[in-house]
Coordinates of C-alpha atoms in Angstrom, one line a residue:
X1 CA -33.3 -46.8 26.9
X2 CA -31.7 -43.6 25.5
X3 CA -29.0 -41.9 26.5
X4 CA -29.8 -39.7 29.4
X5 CA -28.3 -36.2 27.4
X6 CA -30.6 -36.7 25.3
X7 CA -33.6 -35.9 27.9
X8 CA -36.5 -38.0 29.0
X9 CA -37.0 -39.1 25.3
X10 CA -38.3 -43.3 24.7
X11 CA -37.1 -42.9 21.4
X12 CA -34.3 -40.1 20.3
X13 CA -33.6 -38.7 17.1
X14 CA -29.9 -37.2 16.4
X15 CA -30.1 -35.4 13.3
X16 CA -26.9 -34.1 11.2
X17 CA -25.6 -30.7 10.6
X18 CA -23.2 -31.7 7.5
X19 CA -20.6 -28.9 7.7
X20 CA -19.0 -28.1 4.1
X21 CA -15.8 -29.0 2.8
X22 CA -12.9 -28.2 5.3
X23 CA -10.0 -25.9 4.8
X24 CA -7.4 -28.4 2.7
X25 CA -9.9 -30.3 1.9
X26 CA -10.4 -30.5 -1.9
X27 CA -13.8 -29.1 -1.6
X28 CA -13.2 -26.3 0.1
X29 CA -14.5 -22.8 -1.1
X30 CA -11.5 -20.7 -0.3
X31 CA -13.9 -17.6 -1.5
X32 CA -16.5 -18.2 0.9
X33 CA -14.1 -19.4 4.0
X34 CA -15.2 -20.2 7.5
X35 CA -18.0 -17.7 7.4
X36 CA -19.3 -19.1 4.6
X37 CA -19.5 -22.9 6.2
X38 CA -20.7 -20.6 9.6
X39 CA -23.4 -19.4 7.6
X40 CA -24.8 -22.6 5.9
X41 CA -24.8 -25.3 9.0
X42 CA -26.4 -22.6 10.9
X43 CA -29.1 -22.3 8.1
X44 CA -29.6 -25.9 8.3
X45 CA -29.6 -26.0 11.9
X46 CA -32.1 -23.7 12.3
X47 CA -34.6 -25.8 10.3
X48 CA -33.7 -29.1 12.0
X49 CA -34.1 -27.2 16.0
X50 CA -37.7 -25.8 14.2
X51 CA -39.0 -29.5 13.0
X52 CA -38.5 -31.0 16.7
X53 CA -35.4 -32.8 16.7
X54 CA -34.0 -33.7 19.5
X55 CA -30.2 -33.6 19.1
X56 CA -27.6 -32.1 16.5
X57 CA -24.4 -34.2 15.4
X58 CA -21.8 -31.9 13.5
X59 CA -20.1 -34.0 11.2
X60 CA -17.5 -33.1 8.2
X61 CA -19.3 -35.5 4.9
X62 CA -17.5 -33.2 2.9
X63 CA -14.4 -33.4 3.9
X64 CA -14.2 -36.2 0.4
X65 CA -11.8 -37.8 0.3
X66 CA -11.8 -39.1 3.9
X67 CA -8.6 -39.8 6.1
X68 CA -7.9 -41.3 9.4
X69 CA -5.7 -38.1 10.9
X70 CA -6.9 -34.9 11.1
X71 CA -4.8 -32.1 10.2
X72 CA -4.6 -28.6 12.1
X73 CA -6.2 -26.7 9.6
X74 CA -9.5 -29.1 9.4
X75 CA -9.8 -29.6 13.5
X76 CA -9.3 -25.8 13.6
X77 CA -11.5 -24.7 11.7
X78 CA -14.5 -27.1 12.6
X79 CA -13.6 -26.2 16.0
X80 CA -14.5 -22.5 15.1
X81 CA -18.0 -23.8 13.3
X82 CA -19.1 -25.5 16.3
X83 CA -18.2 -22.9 18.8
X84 CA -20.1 -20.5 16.7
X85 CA -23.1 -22.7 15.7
X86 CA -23.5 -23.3 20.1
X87 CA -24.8 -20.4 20.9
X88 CA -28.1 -21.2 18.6
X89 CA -28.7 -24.3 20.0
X90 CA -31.6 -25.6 22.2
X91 CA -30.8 -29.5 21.9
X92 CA -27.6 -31.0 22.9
X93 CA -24.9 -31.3 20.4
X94 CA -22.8 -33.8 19.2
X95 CA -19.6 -34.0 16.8
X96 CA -18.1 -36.7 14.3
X97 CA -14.3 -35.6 12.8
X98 CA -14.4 -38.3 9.8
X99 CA -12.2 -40.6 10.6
X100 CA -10.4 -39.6 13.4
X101 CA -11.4 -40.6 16.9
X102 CA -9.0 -38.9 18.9
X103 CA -9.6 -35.6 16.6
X104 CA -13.6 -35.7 17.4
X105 CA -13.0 -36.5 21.0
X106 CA -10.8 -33.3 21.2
X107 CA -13.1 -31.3 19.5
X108 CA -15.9 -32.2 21.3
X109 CA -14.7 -32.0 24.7
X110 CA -13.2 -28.6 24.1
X111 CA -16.5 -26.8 22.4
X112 CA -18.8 -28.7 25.5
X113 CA -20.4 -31.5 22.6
X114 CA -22.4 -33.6 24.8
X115 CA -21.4 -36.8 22.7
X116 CA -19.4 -37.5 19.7
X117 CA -19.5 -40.5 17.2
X118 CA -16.9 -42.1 15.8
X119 CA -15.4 -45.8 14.6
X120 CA -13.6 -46.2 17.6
X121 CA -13.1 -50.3 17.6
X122 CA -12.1 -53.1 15.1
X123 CA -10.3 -53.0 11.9
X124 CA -11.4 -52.8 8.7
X125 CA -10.5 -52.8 4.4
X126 CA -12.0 -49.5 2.9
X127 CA -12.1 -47.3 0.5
X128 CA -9.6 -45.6 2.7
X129 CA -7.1 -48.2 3.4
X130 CA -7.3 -50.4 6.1
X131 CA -8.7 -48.8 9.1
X132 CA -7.4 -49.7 12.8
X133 CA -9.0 -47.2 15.0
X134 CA -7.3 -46.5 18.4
X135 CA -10.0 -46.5 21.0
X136 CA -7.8 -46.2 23.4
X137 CA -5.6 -43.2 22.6
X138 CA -9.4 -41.6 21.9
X139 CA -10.7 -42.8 25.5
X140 CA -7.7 -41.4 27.4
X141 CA -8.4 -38.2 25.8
X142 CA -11.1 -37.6 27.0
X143 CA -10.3 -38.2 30.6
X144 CA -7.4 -35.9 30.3
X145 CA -9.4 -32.9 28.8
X146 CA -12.1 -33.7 32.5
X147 CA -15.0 -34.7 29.7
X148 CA -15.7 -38.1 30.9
X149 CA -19.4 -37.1 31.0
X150 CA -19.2 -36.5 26.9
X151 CA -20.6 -40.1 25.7
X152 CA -18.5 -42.0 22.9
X153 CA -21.4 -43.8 20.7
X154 CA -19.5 -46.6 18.7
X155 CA -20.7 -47.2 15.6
X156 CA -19.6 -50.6 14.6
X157 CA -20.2 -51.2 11.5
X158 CA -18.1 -48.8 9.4
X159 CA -19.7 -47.3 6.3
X160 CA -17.5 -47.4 3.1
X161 CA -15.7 -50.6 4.5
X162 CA -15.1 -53.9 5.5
X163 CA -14.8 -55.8 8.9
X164 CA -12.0 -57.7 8.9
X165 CA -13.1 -59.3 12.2
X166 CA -14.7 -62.1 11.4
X167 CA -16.8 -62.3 14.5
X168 CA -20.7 -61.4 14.3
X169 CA -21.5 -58.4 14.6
X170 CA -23.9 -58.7 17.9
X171 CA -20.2 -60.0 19.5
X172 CA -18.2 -57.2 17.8
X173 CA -21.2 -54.7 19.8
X174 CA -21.0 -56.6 22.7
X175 CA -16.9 -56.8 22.8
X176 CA -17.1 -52.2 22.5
X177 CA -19.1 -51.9 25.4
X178 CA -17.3 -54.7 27.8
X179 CA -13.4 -53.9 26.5
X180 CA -13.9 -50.4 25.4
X181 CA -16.9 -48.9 27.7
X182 CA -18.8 -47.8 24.4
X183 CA -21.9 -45.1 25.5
X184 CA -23.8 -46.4 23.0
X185 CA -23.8 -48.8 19.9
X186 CA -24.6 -47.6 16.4
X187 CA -25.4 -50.1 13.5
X188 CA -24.7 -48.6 10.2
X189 CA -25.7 -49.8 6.5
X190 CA -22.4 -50.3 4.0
X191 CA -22.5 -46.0 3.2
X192 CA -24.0 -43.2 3.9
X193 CA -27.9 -43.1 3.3
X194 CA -28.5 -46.9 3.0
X195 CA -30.3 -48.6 6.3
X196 CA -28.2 -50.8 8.5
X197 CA -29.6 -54.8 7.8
X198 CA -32.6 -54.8 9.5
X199 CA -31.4 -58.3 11.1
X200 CA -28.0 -57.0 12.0
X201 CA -30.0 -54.1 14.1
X202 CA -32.0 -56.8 15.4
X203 CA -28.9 -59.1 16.8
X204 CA -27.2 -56.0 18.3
X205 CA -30.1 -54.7 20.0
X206 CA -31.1 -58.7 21.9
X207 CA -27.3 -59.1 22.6
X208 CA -26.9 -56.0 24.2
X209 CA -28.9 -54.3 26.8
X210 CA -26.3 -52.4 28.7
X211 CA -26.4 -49.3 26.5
X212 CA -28.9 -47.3 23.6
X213 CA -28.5 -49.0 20.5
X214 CA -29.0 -46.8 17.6
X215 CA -30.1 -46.8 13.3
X216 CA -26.9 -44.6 12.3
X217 CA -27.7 -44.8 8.9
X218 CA -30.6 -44.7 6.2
X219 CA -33.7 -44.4 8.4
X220 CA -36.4 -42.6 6.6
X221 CA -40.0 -41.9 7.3
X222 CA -41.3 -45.2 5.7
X223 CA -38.6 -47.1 8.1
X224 CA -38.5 -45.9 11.3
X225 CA -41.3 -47.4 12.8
X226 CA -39.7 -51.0 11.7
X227 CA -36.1 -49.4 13.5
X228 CA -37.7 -48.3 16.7
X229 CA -39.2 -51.6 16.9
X230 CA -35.1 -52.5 18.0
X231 CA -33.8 -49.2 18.2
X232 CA -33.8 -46.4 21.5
X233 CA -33.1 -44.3 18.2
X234 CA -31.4 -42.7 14.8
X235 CA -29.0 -40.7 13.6
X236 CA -30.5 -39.0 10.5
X237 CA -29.0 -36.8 7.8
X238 CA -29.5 -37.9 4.3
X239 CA -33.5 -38.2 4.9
X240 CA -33.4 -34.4 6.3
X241 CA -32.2 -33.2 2.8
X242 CA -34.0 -31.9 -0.1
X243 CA -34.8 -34.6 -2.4
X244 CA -33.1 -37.1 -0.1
X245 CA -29.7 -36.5 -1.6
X246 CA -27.4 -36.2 1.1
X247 CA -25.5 -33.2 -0.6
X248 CA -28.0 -31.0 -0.3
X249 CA -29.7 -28.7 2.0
X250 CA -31.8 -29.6 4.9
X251 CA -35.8 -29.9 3.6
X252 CA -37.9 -28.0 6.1
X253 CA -40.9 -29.7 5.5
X254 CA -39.0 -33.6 5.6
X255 CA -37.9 -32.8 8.5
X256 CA -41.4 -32.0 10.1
X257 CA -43.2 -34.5 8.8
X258 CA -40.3 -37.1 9.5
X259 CA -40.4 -35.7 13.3
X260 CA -44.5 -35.8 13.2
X261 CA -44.1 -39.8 12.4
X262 CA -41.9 -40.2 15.6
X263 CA -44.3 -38.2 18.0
X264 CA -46.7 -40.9 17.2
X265 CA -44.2 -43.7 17.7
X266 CA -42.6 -42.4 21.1

């Protein structure tokens, strides 16, 4: 099963528009500004729409060092990225504010995202701090801004961190969807890149049936047939990039021989 934005699709492939470093942000080119970010996700958007996929996720990777609340500056100005980077799209969208749930829900409901992504449950030692998401705060949102057709996908499994719940992780996925009405489930590896435990994927996807369950991290062209094997799909960024370094610029040609692979798998 995939989730129905997504289209009449047996397996789905989100793939990620990494948006540069956000104003504050210690990244940020201050020269280039907004148009500049503008002007770069839309270049790699353009090549992702071209090689077949079948959704976009805007996400803020380079927002390094990550923190759990937004500030006005960063939600503003990715707000302004999306809304311009819409208007070129032919797939749904989604968003990801890293790590904020209440900030992606906002943004996404307000620029018409057909999903977003976030850690919404659990708690968690990172690199961050620990990390105690409030799903609820984040749900409620959502129902206020009249989006409750925008689908929160969970992912579970936090990259760059810990569980401190010492439950498995097939009952931690099962848990989201009956306490906290998760869309979808997303199984990640320990950071961005690295494939989710291929057992871990496995155990999520027989102990829940309710909702997708998706690879949010690591797939690549010699993977995904294994991942579809449990998976309704993938979130994919790092594999889209030249030379497979998630810092770089989408690859054109990885992209359409990575989509080329799924066409034979779907």
């Amino acid at each position: 099963m995939v989730l129905e934005v997504l289209g009449n699709k047996k397996k789905a492939v989100i793939a990620m528009a990494h948006i540069g470093a956000l104003p504050g942000a210690p990244l940020y080119n201050a020269d280039r500004g907004v148009d500049g970010l503008i002007e770069d996700v839309l270049a790699d958007v353009e090549k992702l729409q071209a090689g077949g996929v079948d959704a976009i996720m805007f996400g803020n990777e380079n927002d390094r060092p990550y923190v759990f609340k937004s500030t006005p500056e960063s939600v503003a100005a990715m707000t302004r990225v999306v809304t311009e980077i819409k208007m070129h799209l032919k797939v749904p969208f989604g968003v990801n504010y890293l790590w904020d749930p209440t900030a992606t829900v906002a943004i996404g409901a307000t620029t018409g995202a057909s999903f977003v992504r976030e850690i919404f449950t659990g708690v968690f030692a990172s690199d961050m701090g620990v990390w105690a998401p409030d799903c609820g705060e984040a749900s409620r949102l959502r129902t206020t801004l009249g989006r409750n057709d925008m689908k929160m996908l969970f992912n579970i499994n936090a990259e760059f961190a810990h569980s401190l719940d010492q439950r498995p992780i097939e009952l931690r996925a099962k848990s989201a969807v009956f306490s906290s009405l998760a869309d979808a489930i997303l199984v990640s590896g320990p950071i961005t890149g690295q494939p989710a435990e291929a057992s871990d994927l496995r155990k999520v996807a027989e102990a829940v049936t309710e909702v997708p369950i998706f690879a949010n991290t690591g797939v690549n062209i010699d993977n995904v047939a294994d991942v579809f094997q449990h998976a309704s799909g993938c979130v994919i960024g790092t594999h889209f990039k030249v030379d497979g370094d998630t810092w770089n610029k989408v690859d054109a040609d990885r992209v359409t021989r990575f989509m080329d692979k799924v066409e034979t798998l779907r």
